[in-house]
Coordinates of C-alpha atoms in Angstrom, one line a residue:
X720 CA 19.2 -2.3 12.0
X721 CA 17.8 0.3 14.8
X722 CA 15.0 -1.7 16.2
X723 CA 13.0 1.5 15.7
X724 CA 13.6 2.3 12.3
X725 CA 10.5 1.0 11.4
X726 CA 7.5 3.7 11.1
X727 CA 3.5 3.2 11.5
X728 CA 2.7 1.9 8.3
X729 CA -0.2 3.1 6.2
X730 CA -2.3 6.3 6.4
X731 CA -3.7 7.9 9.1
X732 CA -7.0 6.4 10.9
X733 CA -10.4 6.5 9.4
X734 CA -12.1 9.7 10.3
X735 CA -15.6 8.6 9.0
X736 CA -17.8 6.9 10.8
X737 CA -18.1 2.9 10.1
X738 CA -21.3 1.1 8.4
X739 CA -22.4 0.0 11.7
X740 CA -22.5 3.4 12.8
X741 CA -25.1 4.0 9.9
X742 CA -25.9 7.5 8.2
X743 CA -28.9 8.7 10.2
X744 CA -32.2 7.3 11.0
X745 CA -33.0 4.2 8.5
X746 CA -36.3 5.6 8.6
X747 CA -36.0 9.1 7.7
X748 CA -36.8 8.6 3.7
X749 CA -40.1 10.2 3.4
X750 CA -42.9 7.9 1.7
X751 CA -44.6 5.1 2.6
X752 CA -42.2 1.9 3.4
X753 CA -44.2 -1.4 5.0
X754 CA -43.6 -3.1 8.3
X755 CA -41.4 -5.9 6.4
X756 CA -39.3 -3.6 4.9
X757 CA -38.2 -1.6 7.5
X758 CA -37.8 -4.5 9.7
X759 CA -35.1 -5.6 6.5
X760 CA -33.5 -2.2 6.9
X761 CA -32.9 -2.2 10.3
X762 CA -31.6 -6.3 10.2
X763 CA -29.0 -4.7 7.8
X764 CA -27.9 -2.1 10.0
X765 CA -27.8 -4.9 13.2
X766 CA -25.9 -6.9 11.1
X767 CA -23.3 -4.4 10.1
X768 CA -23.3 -3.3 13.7
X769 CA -22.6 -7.1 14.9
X770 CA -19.2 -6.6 12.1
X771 CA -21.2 -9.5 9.5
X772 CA -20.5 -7.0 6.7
X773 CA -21.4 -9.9 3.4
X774 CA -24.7 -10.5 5.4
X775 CA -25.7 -6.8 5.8
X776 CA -24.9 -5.5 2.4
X777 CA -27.3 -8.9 1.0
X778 CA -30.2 -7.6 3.3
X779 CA -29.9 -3.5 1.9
X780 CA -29.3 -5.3 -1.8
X781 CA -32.8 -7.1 -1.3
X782 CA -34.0 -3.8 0.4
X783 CA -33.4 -1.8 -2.3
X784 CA -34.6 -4.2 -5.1
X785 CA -38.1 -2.7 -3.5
X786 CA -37.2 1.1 -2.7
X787 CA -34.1 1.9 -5.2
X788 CA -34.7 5.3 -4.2
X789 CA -34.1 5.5 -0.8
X790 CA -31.2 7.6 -0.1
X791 CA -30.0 6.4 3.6
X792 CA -30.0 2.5 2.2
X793 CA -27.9 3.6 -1.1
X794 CA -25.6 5.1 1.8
X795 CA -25.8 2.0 4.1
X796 CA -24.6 0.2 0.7
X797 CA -21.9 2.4 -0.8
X798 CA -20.3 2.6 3.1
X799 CA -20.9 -1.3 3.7
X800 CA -18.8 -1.6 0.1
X801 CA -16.2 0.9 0.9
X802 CA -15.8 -0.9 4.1
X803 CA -15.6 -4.6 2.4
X804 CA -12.8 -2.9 -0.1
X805 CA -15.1 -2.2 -3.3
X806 CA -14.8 1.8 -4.3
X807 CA -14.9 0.6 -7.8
X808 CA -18.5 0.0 -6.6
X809 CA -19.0 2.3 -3.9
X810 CA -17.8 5.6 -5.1
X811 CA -20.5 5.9 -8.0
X812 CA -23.1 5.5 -5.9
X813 CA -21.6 8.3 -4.0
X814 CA -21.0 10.5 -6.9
X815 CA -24.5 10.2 -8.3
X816 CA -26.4 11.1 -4.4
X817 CA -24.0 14.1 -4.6
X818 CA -25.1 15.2 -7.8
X819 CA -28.5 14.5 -6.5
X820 CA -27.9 17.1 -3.1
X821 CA -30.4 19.0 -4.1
X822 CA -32.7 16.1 -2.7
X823 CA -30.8 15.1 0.0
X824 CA -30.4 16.1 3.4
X825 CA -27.4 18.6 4.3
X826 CA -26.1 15.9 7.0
X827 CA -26.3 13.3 4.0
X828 CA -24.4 15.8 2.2
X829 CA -21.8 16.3 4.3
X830 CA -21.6 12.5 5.5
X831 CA -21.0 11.8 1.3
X832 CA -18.7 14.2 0.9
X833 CA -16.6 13.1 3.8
X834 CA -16.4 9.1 2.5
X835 CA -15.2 10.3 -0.9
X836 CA -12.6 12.6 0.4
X837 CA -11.6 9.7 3.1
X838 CA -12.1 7.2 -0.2
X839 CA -10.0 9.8 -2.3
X840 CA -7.2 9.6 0.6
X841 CA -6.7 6.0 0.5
X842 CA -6.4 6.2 -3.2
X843 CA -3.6 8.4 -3.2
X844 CA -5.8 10.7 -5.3
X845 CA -4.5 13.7 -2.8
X846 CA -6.0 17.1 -4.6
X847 CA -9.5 15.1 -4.8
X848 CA -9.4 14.3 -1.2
X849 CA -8.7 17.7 -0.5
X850 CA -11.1 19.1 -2.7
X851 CA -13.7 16.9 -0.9
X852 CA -12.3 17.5 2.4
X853 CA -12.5 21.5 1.5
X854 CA -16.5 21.0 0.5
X855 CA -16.7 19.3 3.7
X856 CA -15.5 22.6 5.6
X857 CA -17.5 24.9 3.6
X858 CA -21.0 22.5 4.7
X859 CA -20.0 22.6 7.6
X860 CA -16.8 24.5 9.7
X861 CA -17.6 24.0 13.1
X862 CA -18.4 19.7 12.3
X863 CA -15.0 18.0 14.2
X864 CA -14.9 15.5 11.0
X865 CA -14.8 18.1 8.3
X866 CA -11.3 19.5 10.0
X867 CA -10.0 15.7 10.7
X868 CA -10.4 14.9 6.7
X869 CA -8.2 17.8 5.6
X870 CA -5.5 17.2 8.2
X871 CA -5.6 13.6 7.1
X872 CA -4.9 14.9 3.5
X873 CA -2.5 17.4 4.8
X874 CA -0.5 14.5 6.5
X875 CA -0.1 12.4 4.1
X876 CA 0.9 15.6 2.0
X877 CA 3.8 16.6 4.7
X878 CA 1.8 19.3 5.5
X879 CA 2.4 18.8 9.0
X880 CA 1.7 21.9 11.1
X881 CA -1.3 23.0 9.0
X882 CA -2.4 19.1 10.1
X883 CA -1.7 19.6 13.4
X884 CA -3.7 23.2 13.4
X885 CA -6.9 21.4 12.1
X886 CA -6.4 18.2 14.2
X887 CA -7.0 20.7 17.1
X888 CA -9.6 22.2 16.2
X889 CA -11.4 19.3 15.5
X890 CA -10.8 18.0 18.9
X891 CA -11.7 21.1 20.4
X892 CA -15.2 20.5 19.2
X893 CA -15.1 16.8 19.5
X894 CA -12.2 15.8 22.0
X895 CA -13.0 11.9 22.5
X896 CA -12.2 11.4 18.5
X897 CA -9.2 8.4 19.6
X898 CA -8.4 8.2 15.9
X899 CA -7.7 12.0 15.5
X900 CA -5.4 11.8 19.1
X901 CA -3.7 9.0 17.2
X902 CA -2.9 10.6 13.9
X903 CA -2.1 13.8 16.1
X904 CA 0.6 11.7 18.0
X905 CA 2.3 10.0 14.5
X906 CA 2.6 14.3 13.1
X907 CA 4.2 14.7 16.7
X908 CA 6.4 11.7 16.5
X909 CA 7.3 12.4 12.8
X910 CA 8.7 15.7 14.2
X911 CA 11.0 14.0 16.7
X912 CA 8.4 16.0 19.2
X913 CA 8.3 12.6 21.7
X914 CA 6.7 13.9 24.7
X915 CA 3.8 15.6 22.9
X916 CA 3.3 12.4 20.7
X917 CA 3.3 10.3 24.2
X918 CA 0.6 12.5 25.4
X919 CA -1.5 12.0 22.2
X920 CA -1.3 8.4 22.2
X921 CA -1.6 8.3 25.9
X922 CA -5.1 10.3 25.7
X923 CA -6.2 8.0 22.6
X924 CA -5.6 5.1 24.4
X925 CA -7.5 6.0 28.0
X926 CA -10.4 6.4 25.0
X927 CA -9.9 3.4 23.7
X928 CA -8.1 1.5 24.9
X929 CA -8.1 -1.3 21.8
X930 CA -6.2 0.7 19.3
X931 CA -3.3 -1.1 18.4
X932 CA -1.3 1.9 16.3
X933 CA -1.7 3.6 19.2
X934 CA -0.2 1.2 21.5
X935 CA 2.6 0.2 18.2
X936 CA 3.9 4.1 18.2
X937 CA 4.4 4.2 22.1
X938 CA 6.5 1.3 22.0
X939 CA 8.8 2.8 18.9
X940 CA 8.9 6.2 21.1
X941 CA 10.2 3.6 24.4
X942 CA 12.7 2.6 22.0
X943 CA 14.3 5.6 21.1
X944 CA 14.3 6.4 24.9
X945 CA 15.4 3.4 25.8
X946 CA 13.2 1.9 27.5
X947 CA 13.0 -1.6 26.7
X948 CA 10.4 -2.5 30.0
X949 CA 8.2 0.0 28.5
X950 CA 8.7 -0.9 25.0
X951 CA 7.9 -4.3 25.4
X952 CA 4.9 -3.6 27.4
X953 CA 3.5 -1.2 24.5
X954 CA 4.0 -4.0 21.6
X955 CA 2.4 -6.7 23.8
X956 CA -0.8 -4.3 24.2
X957 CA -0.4 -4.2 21.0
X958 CA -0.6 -7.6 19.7
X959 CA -3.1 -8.3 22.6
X960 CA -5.6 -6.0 20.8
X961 CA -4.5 -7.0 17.2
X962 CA -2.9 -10.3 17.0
X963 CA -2.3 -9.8 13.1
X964 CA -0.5 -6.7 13.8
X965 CA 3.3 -8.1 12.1
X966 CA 5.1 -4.8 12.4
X967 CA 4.3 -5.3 16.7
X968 CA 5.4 -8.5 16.8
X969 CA 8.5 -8.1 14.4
X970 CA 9.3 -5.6 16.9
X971 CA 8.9 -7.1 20.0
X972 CA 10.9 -10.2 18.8
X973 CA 13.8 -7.9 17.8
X974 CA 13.5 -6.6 21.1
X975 CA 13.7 -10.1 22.8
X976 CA 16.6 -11.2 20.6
X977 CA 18.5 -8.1 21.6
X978 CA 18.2 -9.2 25.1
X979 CA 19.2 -12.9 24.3
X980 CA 15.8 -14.3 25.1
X981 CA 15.9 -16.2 21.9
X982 CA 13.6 -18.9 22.6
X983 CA 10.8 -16.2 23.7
X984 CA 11.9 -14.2 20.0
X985 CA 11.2 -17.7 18.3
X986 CA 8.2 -17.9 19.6
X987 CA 6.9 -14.7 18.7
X988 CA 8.0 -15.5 14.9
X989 CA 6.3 -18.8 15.0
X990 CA 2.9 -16.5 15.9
X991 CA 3.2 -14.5 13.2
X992 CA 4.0 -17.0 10.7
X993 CA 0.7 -18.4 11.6
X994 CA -1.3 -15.3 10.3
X995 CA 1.9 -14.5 7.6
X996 CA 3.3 -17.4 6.5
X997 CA 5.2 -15.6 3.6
X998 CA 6.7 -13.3 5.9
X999 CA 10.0 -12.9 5.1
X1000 CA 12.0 -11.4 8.2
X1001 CA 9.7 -14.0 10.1
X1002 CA 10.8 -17.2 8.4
X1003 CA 14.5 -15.5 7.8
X1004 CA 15.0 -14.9 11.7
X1005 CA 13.7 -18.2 12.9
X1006 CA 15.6 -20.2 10.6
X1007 CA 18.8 -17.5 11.6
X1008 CA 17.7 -18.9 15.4
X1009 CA 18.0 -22.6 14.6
X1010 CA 21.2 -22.8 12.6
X1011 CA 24.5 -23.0 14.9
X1012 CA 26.3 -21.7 11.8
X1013 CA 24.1 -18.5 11.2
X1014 CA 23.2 -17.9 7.6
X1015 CA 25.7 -16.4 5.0
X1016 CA 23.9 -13.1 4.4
X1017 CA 20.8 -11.5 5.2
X1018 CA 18.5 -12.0 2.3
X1019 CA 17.8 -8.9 0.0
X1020 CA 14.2 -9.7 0.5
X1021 CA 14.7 -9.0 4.3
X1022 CA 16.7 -5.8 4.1
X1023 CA 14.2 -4.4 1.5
X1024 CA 11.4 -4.9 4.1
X1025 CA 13.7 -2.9 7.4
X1026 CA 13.3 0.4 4.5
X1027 CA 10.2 -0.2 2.9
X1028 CA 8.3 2.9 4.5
X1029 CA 8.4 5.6 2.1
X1030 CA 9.4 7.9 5.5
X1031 CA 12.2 5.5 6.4
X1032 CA 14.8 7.5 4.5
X1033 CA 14.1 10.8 6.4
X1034 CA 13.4 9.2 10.2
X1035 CA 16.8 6.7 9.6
X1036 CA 18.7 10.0 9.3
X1037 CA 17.2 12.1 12.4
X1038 CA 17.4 8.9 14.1
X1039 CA 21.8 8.6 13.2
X1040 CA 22.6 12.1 13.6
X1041 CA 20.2 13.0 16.7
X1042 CA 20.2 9.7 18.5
X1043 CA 22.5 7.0 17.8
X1044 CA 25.7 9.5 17.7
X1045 CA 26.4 8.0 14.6
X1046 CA 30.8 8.6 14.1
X1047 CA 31.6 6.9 10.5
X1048 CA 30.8 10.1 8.4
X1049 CA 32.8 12.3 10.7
X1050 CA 36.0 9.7 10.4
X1051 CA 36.0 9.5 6.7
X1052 CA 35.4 13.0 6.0
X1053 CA 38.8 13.3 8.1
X1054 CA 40.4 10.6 6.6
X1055 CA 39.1 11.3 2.7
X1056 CA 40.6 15.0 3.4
X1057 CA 43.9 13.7 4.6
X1058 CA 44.0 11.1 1.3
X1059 CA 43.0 13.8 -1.2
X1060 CA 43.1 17.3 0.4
X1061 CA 41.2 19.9 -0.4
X1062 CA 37.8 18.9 -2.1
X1063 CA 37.5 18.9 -5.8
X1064 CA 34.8 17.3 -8.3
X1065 CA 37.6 14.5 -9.4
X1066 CA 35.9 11.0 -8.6
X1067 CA 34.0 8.6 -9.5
X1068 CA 32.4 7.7 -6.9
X1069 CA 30.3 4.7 -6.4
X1070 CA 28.4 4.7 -3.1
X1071 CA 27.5 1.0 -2.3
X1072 CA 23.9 0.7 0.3
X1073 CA 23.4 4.1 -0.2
X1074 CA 20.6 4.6 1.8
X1075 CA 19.1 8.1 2.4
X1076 CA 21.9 10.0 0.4
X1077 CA 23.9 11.2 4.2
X1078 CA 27.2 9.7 2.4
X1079 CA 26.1 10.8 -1.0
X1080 CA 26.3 14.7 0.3
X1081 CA 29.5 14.4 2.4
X1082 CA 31.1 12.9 -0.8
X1083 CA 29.6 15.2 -3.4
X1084 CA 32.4 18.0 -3.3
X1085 CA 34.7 15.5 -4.3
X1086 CA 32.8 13.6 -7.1
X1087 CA 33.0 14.7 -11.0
X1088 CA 30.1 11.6 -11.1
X1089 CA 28.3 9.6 -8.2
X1090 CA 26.4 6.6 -8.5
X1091 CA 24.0 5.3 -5.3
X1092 CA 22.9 1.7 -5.4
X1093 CA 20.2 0.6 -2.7
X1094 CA 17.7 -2.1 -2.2
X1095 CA 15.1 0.6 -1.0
X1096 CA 13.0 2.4 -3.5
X1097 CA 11.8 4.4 -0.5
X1098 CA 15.9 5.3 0.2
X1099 CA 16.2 6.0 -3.4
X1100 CA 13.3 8.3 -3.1
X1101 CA 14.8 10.4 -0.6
X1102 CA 18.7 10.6 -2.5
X1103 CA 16.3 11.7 -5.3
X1104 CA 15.0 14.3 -3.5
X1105 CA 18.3 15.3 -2.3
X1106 CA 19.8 15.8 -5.9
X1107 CA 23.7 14.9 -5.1
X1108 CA 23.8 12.1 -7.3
X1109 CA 24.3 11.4 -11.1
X1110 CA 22.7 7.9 -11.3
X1111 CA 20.6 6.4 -8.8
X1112 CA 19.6 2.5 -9.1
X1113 CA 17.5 -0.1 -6.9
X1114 CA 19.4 -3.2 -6.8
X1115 CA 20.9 -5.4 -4.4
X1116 CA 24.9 -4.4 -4.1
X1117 CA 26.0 -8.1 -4.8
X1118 CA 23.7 -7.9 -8.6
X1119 CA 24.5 -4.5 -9.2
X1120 CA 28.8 -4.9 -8.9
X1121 CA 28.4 -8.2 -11.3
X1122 CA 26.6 -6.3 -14.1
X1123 CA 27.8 -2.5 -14.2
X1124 CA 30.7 -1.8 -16.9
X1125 CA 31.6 1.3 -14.9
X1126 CA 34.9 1.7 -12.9
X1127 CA 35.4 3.6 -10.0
X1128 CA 38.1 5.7 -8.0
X1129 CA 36.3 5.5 -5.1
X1130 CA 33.5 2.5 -3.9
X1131 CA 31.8 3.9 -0.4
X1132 CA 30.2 0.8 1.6
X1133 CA 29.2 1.5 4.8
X1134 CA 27.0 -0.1 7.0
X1135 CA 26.6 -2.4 3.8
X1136 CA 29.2 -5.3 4.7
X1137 CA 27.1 -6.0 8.0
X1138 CA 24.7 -7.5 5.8
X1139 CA 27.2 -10.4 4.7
X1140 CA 29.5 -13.0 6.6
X1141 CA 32.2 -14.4 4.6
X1142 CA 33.2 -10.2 2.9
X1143 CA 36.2 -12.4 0.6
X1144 CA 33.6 -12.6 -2.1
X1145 CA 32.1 -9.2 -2.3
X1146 CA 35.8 -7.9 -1.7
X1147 CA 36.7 -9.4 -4.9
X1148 CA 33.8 -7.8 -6.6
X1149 CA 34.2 -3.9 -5.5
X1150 CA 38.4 -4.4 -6.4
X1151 CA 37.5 -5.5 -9.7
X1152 CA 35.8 -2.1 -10.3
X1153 CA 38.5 0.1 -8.9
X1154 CA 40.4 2.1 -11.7
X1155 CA 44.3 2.1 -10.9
X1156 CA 45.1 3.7 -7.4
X1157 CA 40.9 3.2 -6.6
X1158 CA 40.1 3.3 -2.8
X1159 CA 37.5 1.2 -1.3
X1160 CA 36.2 2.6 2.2
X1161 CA 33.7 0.6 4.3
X1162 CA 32.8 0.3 8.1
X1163 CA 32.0 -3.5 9.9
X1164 CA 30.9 -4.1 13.7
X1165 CA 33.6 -5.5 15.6
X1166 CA 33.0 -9.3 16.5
X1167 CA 33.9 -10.0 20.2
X1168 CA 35.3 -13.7 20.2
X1169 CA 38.1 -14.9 17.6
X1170 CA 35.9 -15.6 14.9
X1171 CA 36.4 -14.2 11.7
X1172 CA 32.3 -13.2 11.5
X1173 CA 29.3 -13.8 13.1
X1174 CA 25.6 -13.5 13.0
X1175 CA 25.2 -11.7 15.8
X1176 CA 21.7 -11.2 18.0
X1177 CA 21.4 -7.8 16.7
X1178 CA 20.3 -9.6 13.1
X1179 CA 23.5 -8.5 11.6
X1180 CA 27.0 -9.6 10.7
X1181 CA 30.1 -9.1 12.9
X1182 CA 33.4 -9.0 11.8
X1183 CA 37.3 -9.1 13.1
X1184 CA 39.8 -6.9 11.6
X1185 CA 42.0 -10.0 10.9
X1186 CA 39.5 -11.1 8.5
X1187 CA 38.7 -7.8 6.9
X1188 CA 42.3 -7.3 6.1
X1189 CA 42.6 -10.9 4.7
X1190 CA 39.7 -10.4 2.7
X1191 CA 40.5 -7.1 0.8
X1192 CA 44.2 -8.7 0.4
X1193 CA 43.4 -11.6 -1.0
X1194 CA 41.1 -9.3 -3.3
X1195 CA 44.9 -7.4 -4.4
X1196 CA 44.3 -4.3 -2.0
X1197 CA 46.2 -3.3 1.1
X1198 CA 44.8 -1.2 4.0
X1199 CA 45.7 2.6 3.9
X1200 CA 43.8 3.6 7.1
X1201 CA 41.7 1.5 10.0
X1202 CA 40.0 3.7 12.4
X1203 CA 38.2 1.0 15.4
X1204 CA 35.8 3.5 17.5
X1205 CA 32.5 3.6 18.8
X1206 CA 30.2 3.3 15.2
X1207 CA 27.0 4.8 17.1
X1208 CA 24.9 4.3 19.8
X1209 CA 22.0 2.2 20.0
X1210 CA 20.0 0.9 23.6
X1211 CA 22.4 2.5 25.7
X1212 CA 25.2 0.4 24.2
X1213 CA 28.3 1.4 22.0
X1214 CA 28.3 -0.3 19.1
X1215 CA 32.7 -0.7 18.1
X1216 CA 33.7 -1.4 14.8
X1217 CA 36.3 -0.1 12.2
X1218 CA 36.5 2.4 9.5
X1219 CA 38.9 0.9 7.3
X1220 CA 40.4 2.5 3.6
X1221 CA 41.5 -0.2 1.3
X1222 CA 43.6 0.8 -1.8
X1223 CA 44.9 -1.5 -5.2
X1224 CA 47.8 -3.4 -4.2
X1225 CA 49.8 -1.4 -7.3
X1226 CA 48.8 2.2 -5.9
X1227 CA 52.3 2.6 -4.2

């Protein structure tokens, strides 16, 4: 629900140069080429120049229908596909001038050999891309783009310090590159190093100003100060430069709503509808906006979306334990110890929304078999990596309780109920899995009027203690332990709530 969960999607800039930019003199192929012809040649390159991509690869098509064999126009072509999202097409046109080096230029080499390692990248084919990155080094290991292809590899590899090492060298040798100060700044900000990833975005932006990552990352990195002013600045710049940029403007109207300037937040989701119309968190939050009532859960559709980047497990987790002062695992580690004493592999434990695995590892000790349930597959990536669990599954919590068989002496479910209104329902479901003397433990953010819940600003669910007692006893539990304390942290505002323990009504 931290408004700067969300990381820069997708891989790293392009490091090669675009088809407009060309691949050397048009006219360099030796032999003799008429008047007409070149003239064709060069209309192609104008064309791709002027961004009229279908146009330009039509003119090299007809140009090469005459001279098949001319090397910089079967370049032009292959980049002008690669560019139009045909690789199927591109890449063995590629392949087959590499094979033919021998003929070719060493700058066409090395210009090949860096659009099939960038190609490779974007694949996912990671060892290819840093084979052809590698070739690219040994043609040529003082050329800025050689360097910037590896580290591109190596960060989407997590190689982040080796990235960083060839990022700089690069840029030592070719220091106005704004895409390699970009994909410098996201390794920075990755490594929760703010002020160097500021600078790096800072410098690509006085070289280009019209880089809307660039502008996207600084108004993340405002957030996690902060700085809302400078936040919203930053994700204006950014949609000022790219309108269709969704993850800006989702931002900026989360932003807006947490300052109760919902008719500006409205706005801002009507916008992006316009280029998205499927968007989900759009048409969910503006809807949200125009019902008095507030909906009766967030969709699973919509929490799927805040966790979709495969680093959102890893950066929700720095951003809990480093900046939000995140208190719920500390209060039921105490409270678990005081329940069951000293730890020992007895449970089973079902942990509800399980997210990156952080209650997965406090419970472990005391689990003889954990199960995590979790809409993300990027969060059940990371508890994967962690290893403290028996079963992982991708599900929504609400589908998952109705179809398991399994009981359970122990259902965790926090920062899951914020995701519901009315919790009588889903209270009813988690008791009917709890074995004799099972203990349901789950966190909600206090509501601040009389009502039982509400959908608060924040996009989430708030909820009274009156109402979470009512619900898990009129599920046949009663409350063992309610903690209400400061739940974290977030835009220099305490978030209260309760840690509540629920046991079966026939535990005592």
């Amino acid at each position: 629900r931290d408004p700067a969960a969300p990381e820069q999607p997708g891989a790293p800039l392009s490091v090669t140069p675009r088809p407009s930019q060309g691949v050397g003199d048009p006219e360099s192929q030796p032999g003799e080429i008429s008047t007409e012809l070149h003239q064709q040649l060069h209309s192609s390159f104008a064309l791709a120049a002027a961004g009229e991509l279908a146009a330009a690869e039509d003119c090299v098509r007809a140009f090469l229908q005459e001279c098949p064999g001319h090397t910089p126009a079967r370049m032009h072509l292959a980049r002008l596909l690669l560019a139009r999202g045909q690789p199927t097409e591109a890449v063995p046109i590629l392949k087959k001038l590499l094979r033919d080096s021998s003929a070719l230029a060493a700058a066409h080499t090395l210009d090949i050999t860096l659009l099939l390692a960038e190609n490779e990248c974007r694949a996912g084919r990671l060892t290819e891309a840093e084979t052809y990155g590698r070739q690219a080094l040994m043609l040529a290991p003082s050329d800025a783009r050689a360097n910037f292809a590896v580290a591109m590899v190596c960060q989407q590899t997590r190689r982040f310090e080796e990235a960083l090492s060839l990022l700089a060298e690069g840029l030592r040798v070719q220091p106005d590159a704004a895409h390699a100060w970009v994909n410098q700044g996201l390794i920075e900000k990755r490594l929760g190093r703010l002020k160097r990833a500021i600078a790096s975005f800072t410098q690509a932006l006085i070289l280009n100003p019209a880089i809307a990552p660039a502008h996207y990352s600084l108004g993340l990195i405002h957030l996690m100060r902060g700085a809302r002013e400078e936040a919203e600045r930053a994700f204006r710049n950014a949609l000022a430069t790219d309108p269709r940029h969704t993850h800006a403007a989702l931002q900026l109207a989360t932003l807006l709503r947490y300052q109760n300037r919902m008719d500006e937040a409205a706005d801002v989701y009507r916008e992006i509808l316009k280029y998205a119309p499927e968007d989900v968190t759009a048409c969910f939050h503006l809807d949200a906006l125009q019902q008095p009532g507030g909906p009766a859960r967030v969709p699973p559709q919509v929490v799927q979306t805040i966790y979709a980047d495969e680093a959102a497990g890893r950066s929700l987790e720095n951003s809990l334990n480093e900046r939000l002062n995140y208190q719920t695992p500390k209060i039921l580690q105490t409270t678990l110890q005081d329940i069951y004493g000293i730890e020992r592999q007895a449970l089973n434990v079902l942990d509800l929304g399980c997210g990156s695995g952080l209650y997965g590892a406090l419970i472990r000790p005391r689990a003889k078999h954990l199960v995590g349930v979790d809409l993300s597959a990027a969060m059940i990536a990371e508890c994967r990596r962690k290893g403290v669990y028996n079963d992982l599954h991708v599900n929504d919590v609400v589908d998952y309780l109705a179809e398991t068989p399994e009981r359970f002496d122990l259902i965790v479910a926090m920062d899951v109920l914020c995701y519901f209104g009315d919790l009588r329902p889903l209270m009813q479901q988690c008791a009917g899995l709890l074995n004799p003397n099972g203990i349901l433990a789950c966190s909600v953010e206090r509501v601040s009027d009389d009502s039982a819940w509400q959908f608060h600003r924040y996009g989430h669910f708030l909820h009274s203690a009156t109402h979470l007692c009512d619900a898990a006893i009129g599920a046949g539990m009663h409350e063992i332990h309610m903690t209400e304390c400061a739940l974290r942290r977030e835009l220099d505002e305490d978030r209260i709530g309760f840690v509540a323990l629920f046991a079966m009504a026939d535990n005592h």
